XYZ file of C-alpha atoms in Angstrom:
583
model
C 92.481 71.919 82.185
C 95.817 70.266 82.157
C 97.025 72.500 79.966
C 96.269 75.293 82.564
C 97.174 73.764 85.593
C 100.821 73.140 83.419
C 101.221 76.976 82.871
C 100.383 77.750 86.359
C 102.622 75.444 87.664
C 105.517 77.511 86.451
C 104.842 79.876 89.615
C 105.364 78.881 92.941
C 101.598 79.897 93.584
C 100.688 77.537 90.050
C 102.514 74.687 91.775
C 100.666 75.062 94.573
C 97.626 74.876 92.882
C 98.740 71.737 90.464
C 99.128 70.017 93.708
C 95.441 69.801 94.383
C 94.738 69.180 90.731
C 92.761 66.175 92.043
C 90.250 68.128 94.346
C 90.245 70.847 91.424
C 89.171 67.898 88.561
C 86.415 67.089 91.374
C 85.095 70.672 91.187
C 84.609 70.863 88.164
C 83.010 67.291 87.333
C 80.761 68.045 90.310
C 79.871 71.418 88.448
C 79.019 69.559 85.451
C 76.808 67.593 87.265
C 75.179 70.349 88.603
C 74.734 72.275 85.073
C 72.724 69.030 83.947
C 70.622 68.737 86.665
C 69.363 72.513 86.204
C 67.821 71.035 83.196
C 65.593 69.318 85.425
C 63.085 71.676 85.932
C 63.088 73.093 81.798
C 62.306 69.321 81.143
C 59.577 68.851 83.549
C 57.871 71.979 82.677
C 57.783 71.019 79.214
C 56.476 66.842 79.777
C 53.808 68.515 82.135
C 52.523 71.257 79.509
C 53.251 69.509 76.781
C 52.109 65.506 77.680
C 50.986 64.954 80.940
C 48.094 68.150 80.492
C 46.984 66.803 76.736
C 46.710 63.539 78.295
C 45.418 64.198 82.070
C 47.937 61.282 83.286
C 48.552 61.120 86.857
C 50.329 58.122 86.624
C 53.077 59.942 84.216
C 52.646 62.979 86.468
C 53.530 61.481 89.192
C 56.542 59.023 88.187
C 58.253 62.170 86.478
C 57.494 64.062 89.821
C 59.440 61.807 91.794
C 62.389 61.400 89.157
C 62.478 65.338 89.470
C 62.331 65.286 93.112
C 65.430 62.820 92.791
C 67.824 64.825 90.363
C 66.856 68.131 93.084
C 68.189 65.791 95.986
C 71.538 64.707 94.022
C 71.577 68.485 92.622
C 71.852 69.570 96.700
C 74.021 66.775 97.444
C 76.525 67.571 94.995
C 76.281 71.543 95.623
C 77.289 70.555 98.827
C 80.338 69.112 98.073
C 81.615 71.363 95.478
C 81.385 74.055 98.499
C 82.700 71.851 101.124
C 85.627 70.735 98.325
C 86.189 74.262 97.460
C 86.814 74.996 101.479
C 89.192 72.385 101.335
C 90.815 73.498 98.488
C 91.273 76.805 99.846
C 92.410 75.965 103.083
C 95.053 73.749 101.422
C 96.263 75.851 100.008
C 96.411 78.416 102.745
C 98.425 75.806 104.595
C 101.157 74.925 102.063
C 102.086 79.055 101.906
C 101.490 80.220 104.939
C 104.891 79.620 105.871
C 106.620 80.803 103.268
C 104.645 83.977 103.197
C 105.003 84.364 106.648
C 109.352 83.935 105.963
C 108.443 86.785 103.279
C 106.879 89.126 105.097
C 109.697 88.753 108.642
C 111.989 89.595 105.195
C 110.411 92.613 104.190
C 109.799 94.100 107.367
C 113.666 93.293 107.951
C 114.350 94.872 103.880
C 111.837 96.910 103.116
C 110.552 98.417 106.649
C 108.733 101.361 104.506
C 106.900 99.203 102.168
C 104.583 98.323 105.194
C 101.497 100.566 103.797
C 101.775 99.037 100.464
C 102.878 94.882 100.960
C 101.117 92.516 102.706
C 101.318 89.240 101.774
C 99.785 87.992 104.778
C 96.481 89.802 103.479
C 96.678 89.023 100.213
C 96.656 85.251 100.834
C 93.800 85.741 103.120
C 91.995 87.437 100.011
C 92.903 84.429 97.894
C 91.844 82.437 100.241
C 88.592 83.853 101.094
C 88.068 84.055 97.546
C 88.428 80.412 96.570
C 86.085 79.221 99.307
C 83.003 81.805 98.701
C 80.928 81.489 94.962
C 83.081 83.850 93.268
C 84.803 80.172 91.354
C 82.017 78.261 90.622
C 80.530 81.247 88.996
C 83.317 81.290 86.720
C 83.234 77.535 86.462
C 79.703 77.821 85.175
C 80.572 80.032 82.626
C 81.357 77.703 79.753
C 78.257 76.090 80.318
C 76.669 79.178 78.666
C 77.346 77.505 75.674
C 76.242 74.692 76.070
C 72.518 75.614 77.239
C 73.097 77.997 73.756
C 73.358 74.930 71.878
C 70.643 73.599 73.565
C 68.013 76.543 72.983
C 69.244 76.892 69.195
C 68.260 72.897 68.915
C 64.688 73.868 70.418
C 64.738 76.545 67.729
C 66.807 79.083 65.967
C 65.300 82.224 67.217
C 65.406 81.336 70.909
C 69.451 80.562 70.349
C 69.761 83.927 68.454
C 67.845 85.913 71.021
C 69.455 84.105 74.207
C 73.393 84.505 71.877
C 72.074 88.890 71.902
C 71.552 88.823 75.592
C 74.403 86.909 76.395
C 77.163 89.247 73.833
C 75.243 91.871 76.219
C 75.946 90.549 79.446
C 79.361 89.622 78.213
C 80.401 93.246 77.521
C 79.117 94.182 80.609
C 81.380 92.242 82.476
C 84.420 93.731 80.898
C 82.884 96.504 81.843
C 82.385 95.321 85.491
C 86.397 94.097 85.236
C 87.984 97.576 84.141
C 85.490 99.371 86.264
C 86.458 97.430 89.451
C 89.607 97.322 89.242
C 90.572 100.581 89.628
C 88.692 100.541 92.726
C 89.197 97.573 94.577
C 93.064 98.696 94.590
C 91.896 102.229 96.234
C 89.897 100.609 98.531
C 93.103 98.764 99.476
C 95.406 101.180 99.639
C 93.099 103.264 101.911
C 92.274 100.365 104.011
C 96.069 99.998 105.035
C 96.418 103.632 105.667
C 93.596 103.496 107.970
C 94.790 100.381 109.562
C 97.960 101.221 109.851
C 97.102 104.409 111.222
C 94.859 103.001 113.875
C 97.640 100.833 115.473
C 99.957 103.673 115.681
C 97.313 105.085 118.145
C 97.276 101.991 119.819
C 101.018 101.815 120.337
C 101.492 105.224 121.496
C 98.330 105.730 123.305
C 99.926 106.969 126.600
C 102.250 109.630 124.726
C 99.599 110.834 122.517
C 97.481 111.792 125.710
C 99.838 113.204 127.604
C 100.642 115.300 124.829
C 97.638 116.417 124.190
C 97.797 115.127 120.659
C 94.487 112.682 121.171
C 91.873 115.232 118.793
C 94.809 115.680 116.331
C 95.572 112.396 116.127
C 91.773 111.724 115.719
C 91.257 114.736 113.324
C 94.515 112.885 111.003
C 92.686 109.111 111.664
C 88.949 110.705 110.175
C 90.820 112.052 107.691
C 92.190 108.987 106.087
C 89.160 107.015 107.011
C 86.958 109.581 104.931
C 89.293 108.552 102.181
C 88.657 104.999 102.517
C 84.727 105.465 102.977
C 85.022 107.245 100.171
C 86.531 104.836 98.081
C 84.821 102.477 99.560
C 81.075 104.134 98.501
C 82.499 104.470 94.478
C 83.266 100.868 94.582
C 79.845 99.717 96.440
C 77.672 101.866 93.998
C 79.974 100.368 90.991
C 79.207 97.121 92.052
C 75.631 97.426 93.079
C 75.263 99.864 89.467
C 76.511 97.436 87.262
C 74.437 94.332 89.376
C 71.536 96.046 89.342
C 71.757 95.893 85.399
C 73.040 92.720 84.792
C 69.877 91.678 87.025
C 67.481 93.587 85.077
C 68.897 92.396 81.493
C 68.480 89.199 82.690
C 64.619 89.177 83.727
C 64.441 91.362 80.236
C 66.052 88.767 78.171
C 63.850 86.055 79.411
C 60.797 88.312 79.048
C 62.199 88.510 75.073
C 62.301 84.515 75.138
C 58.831 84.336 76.475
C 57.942 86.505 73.469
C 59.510 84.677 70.989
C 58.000 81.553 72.653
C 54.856 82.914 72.207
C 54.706 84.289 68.281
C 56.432 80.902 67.834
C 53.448 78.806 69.583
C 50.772 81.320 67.762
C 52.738 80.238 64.348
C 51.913 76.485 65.282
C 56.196 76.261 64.726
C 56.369 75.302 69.045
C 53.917 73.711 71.748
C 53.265 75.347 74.648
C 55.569 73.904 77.060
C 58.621 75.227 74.643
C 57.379 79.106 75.979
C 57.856 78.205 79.783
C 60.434 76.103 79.379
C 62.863 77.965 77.150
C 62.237 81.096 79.354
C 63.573 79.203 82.550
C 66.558 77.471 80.085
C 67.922 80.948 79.001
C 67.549 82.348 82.689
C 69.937 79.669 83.694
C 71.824 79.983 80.585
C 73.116 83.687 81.790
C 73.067 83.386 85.646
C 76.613 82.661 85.527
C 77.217 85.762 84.044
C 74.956 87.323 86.500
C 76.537 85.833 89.472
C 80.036 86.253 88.130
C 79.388 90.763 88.121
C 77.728 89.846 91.745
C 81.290 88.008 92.576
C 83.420 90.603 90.246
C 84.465 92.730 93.406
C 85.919 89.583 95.074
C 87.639 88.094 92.128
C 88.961 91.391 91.358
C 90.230 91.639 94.622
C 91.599 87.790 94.333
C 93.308 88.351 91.107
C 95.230 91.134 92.166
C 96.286 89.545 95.935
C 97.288 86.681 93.953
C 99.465 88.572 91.432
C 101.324 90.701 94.261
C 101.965 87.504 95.952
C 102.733 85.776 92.563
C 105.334 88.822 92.362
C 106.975 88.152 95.791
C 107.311 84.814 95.314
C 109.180 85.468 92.650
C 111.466 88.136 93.800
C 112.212 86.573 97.013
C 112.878 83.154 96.439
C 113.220 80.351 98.897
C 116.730 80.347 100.851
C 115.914 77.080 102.914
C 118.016 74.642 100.224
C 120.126 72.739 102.059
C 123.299 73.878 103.884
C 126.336 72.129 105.464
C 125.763 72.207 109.136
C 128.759 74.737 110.150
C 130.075 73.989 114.081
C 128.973 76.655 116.081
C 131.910 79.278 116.380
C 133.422 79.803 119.804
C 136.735 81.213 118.399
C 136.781 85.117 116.918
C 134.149 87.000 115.560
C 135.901 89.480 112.196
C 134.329 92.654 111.068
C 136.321 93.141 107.935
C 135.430 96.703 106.281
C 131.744 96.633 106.846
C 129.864 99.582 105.432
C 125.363 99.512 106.044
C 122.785 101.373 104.463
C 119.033 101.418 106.037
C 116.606 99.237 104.462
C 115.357 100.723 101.845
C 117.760 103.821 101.472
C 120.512 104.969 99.712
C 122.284 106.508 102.653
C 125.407 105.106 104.056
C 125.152 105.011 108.222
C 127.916 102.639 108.501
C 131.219 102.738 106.211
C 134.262 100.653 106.040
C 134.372 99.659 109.935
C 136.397 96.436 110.974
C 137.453 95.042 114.334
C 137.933 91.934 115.377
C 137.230 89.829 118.780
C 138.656 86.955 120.011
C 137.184 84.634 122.078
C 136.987 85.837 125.835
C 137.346 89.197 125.197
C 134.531 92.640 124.991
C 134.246 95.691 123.406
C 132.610 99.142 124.161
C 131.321 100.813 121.398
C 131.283 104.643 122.193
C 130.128 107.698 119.934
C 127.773 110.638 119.635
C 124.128 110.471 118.503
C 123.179 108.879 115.128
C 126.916 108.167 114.695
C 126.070 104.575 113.499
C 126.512 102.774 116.729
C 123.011 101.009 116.937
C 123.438 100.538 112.595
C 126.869 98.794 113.306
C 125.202 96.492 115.576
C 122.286 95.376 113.044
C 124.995 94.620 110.762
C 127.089 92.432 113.231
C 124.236 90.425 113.794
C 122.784 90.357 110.161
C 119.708 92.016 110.232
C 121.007 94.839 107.987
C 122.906 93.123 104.993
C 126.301 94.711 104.110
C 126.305 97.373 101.836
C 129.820 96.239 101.487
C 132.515 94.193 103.283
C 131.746 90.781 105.775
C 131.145 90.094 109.002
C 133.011 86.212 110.328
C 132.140 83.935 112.964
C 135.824 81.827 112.940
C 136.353 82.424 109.604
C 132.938 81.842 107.967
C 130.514 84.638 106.568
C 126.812 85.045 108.550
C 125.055 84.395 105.875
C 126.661 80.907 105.644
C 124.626 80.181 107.997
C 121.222 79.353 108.479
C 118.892 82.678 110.151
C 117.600 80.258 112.798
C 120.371 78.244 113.613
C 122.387 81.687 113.695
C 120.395 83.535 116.012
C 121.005 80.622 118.265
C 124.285 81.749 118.247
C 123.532 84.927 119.202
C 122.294 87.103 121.977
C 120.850 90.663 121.204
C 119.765 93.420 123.229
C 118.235 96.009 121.102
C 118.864 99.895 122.547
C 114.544 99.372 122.181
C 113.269 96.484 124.529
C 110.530 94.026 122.860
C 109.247 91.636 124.389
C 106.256 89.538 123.318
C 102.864 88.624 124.767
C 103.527 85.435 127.049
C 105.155 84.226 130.145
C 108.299 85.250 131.191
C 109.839 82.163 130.833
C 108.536 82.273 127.247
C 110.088 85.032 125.987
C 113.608 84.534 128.080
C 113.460 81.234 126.318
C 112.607 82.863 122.930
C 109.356 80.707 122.844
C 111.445 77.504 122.021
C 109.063 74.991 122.367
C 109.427 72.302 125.574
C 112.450 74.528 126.486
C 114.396 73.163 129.646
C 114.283 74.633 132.768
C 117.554 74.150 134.029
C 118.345 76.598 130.468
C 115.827 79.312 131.326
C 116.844 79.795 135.198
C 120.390 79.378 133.904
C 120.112 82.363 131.852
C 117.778 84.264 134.317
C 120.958 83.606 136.669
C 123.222 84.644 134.763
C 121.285 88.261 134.131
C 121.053 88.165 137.641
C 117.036 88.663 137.263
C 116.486 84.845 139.008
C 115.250 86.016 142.820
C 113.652 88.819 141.229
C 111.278 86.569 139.214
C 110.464 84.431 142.412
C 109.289 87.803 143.949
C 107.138 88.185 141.106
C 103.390 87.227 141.291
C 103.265 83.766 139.597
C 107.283 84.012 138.968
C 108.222 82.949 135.636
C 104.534 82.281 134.663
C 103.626 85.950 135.078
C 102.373 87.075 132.073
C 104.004 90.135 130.698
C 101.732 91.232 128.312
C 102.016 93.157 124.531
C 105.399 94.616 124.759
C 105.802 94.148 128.904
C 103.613 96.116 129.120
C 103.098 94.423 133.014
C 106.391 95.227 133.522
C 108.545 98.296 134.678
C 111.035 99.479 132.059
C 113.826 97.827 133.726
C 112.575 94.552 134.776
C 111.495 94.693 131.054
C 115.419 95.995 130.278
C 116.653 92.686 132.495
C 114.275 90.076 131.215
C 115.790 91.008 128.047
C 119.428 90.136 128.438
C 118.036 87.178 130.143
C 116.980 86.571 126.870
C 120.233 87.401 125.034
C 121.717 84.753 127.223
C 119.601 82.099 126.792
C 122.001 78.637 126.006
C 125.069 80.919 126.174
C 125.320 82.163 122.679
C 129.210 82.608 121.211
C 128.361 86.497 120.053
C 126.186 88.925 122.866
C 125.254 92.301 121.332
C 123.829 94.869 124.207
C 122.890 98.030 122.360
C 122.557 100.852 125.533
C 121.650 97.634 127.842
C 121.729 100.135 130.993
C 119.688 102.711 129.688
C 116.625 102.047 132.574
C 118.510 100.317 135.553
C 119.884 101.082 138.444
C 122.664 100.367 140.490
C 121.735 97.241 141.210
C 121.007 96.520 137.634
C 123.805 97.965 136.444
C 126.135 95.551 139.137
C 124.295 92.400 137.399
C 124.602 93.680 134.285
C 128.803 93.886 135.047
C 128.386 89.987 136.124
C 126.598 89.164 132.673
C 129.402 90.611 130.809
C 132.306 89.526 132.918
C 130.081 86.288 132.514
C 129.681 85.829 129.106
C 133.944 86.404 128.449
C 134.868 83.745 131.230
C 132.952 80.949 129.206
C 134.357 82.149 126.021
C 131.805 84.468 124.274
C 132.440 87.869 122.997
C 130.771 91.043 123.832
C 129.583 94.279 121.839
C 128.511 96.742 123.992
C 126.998 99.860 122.971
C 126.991 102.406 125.862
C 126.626 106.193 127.086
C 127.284 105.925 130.595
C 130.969 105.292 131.107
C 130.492 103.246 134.257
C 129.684 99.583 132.136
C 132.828 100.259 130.277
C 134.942 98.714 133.592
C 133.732 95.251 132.087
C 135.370 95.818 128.472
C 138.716 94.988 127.102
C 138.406 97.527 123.900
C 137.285 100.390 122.905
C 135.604 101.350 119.015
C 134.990 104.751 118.581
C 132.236 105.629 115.940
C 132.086 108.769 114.475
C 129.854 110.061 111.846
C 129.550 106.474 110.544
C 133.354 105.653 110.492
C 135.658 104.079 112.967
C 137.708 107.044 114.624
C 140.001 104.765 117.392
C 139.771 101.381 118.110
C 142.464 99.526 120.898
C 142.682 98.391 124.790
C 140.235 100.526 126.272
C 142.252 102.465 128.386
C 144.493 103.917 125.833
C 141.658 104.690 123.701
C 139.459 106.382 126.663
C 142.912 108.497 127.197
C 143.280 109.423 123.164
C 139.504 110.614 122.880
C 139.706 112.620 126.183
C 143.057 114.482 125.485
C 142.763 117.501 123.577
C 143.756 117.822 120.166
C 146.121 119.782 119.270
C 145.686 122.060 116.295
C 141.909 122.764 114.283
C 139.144 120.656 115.684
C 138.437 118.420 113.068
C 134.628 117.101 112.362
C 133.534 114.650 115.782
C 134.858 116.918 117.766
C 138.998 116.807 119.770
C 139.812 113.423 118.550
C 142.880 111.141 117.928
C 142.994 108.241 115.689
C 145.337 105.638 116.709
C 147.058 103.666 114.266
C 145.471 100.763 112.411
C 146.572 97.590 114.020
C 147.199 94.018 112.129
């Protein structure tokens, strides 16, 4: 068992494991206990048939009565606590990843945003876990006890070992059976499970578009489609299961039929007494229920063993980044974007190539450019969401990924060209759901948004809840909340990606403040915009084209270059001038 718990310890899920070696060791001394007190009712059957019935003794009949009735109370007793030890152990170790998977899966859907159908580490923890606290492992506990009630039922006599070591071989091949059977299917079942899951919250997302589209019976023709597949994967593992059950069961109750016999011819040959026949039948029953109950738990251990090696997997290809770091000031100086080139998560396709500006401290810039030119890329790159494909991005000198995630996003406020905001109040999410968060910080910021006598109009004010995604919320209260948020404690770096796509004057006269705002205490601004009105509030201009940087200088010059005519063949993005790279 050490042995074991070594190897596994050489994973991150193995160390987690070793940990609780203790609570393990209990298990399995508890499930020794157990095996030994099944003898208990082989042993009585045999003093009652064999000496107490011979000798009519009530006296002896009724002191081994109460012995038995004993054992059967420490035999529930200790069942009891290999369960309740097994919960623990489960939940243990439930608690000590949890974290960590949760860091790996906010990293995939970051890296790997199409892997969604196919990773879920969440779930396969929860199928580990599951698994550890149901009877799937002291089924395979009990398995080496086989053995030992082998030994036992070859001591009685040879035959009754020979027959119960045919039955067993039997049942053994029958599990590998059961394993390469499963297997297969379990992982289809899984597969179409997340379709139809994934699937299902799609429609629950986009519920209002999909009816007034009139898309509701296609979407539900597409939904029974994929949840056919999973029923049907779902039927071929249930009959697999409840097939190769079903025959285990029956084997069984034939095998200890066969022991009976052999009881028998070996009573009628004087070579046994009578209690051997009973007895030995019940011994080799329990001799091969593990291997019965291991096929009933086959589906769930299947099911365990493969969660547990796709997390085993992730663990390993996503190590932990939380070592310690030196604690860098927080930068209040220039932000650098030194030849920055982005490719999606997951693709191949450059969106963003060999950009760089830079912004000192005070000062904003107005990111202009068609459609899918790589303005809202260039901003998830800025901010380190999307990691460079090549190049850096500098907060007063020092590389994002220097720092910390967390302590970096508190150094930055973000305003994605999609509003999210999160079940809760709206002080919650202005305050990013920073726990005990002050006040003073959270009207500050709704100030500063301009959003702060709008909220005290509000039903409950900043205790209204907003519900999944705002959804109490017009688009551009939702829009304003928002760069509340991206304001909260006055981050050094404010990225507003199309910030006035739903307001209105008004809004748009607050949102001016904000910016004008954020450069008078020292921050710097990207500002990704359309609507050439918010452009008042910047002091340059980038202009993205087809992924590359086309002009970049004081906004006015630049606004004059891109709407003078070129002279000559239009060139690809249309009558533009580059000006000259400047140091």
């Amino acid at each position: 068992m050490a042995r074991l718990l070594n190897r596994l310890g050489e994973s991150e899920l193995g160390a987690a494991l070793r940990r609780l070696r203790g609570g393990v060791s209990g298990i399995i001394a508890l499930s020794a206990a157990i095996n030994l007190l099944t003898l208990t009712g082989s042993i009585y059957l045999m003093i009652v048939y064999d000496r107490v019935l011979p000798a009519q003794n009530f006296a002896t009949l009724f002191s081994v009565f109460l012995m038995v009735g004993i054992a059967y109370v420490f035999y529930g007793m200790f069942d009891m606590m290999r369960s309740r030890m097994l919960a623990d152990v489960a939940a243990s170790i439930d608690q000590g990843l949890s974290p960590r998977v949760q860091a790996i899966e906010a990293r995939i859907a970051l890296e790997r945003p199409d892997a969604k159908d196919t990773v879920n580490p969440t779930r396969d923890l929860d199928q580990v876990r599951t698994f550890l606290a149901s009877g799937g492992p002291p089924a395979l506990i009990d398995l080496p006890w086989i053995l030992v009630f082998l030994i036992i039922l070859t001591l009685v006599h040879i035959w009754l070992g020979v027959v119960t070591l045919i039955g067993m071989i039997a049942l053994t091949a029958l599990t590998i059976v059961a394993e390469r059977v499963s297997s297969k299917h379990v992982a289809a079942v899984g597969v179409a499970s997340a379709r139809r899951r994934n699937l299902g919250d799609l429609r629950w997302r986009h519920a209002e578009i999909i009816s007034s589209l009139g898309m509701r019976e296609r979407m539900t023709r597409r939904w029974r489609g994929v949840h056919d597949e999973f029923l049907k994967e779902q039927a071929t593992l249930t009959d697999t299961s409840s097939t190769l059950s079903g025959v285990s069961k029956v084997s069984r109750m034939f095998l200890q039929s066969m022991v009976l016999t052999v009881g028998a011819i070996l009573v009628i040959n004087g070579e046994a007494t009578a209690g051997v026949i009973f007895a030995s039948s019940i011994l080799s029953g329990r001799a091969l229920a593990p291997v019965d109950q291991a096929i009933a738990n086959w589906r769930g251990f299947v099911a365990a063993r493969q969660s547990w090696a796709r997390l085993e997997n992730l663990l390993r290809q996503l190590p932990e980044t939380n070592a310690a770091r030196t604690q860098l000031p927080a930068p209040q100086q220039v932000l650098s974007v030194e030849h920055l080139s982005l490719k999606p998560p997951g693709s191949n396709r450059s969106t963003v190539s060999d950009v760089s500006f830079r912004l000192a401290a005070g000062q904003a810039v107005g990111i202009l450019g068609p459609s899918a030119s790589g303005k809202s890329s260039l901003v998830r790159g800025v901010i380190g969401v999307w990691k460079p494909a090549g190049g850096a991005v500098r907060l007063d000198g020092a590389s994002i990924d220097q720092w910390d995630a967390e302590t970096l996003g508190g150094h930055i406020g973000y305003l994605p060209q999609s509003v999210e905001l999160f079940g809760g109040t709206i002080a919650e999410n202005i305050a990013r759901f920073e726990p005990n968060a002050p006040s003073d910080a959270i009207i500050a910021a709704a100030t500063a948004a301009g959003i702060h006598d709008m909220i005290l109009q509000l039903p409950d004010g900043y205790e209204l809840q907003v519900g999944e995604d705002g959804m109490n919320l017009s688009a551009g209260q939702r829009q304003r909340i928002a760069l509340a948020r991206a304001l909260y404690r006055d981050p050094f770096l404010v990225v507003l990606d199309e910030p006035n796509s739903n307001l209105d004057p008004e809004g748009e006269m607050a949102l001016a403040r904000a910016v004008q705002g954020v450069k008078a205490r020292g921050g710097v601004v990207l500002l990704v915009a359309h609507r050439r009105g918010i452009l008042a509030t910047v002091d340059l201009v980038l202009l993205i084209v087809g992924g590359g940087a086309q002009a970049f200088g004081p906004r006015d010059e630049v606004l004059a270059q891109i709407t003078k005519p070129a002279p000559g063949p239009a060139r690809k993005g249309g009558n533009i001038t580059v000006l000259p790279k400047r140091n």
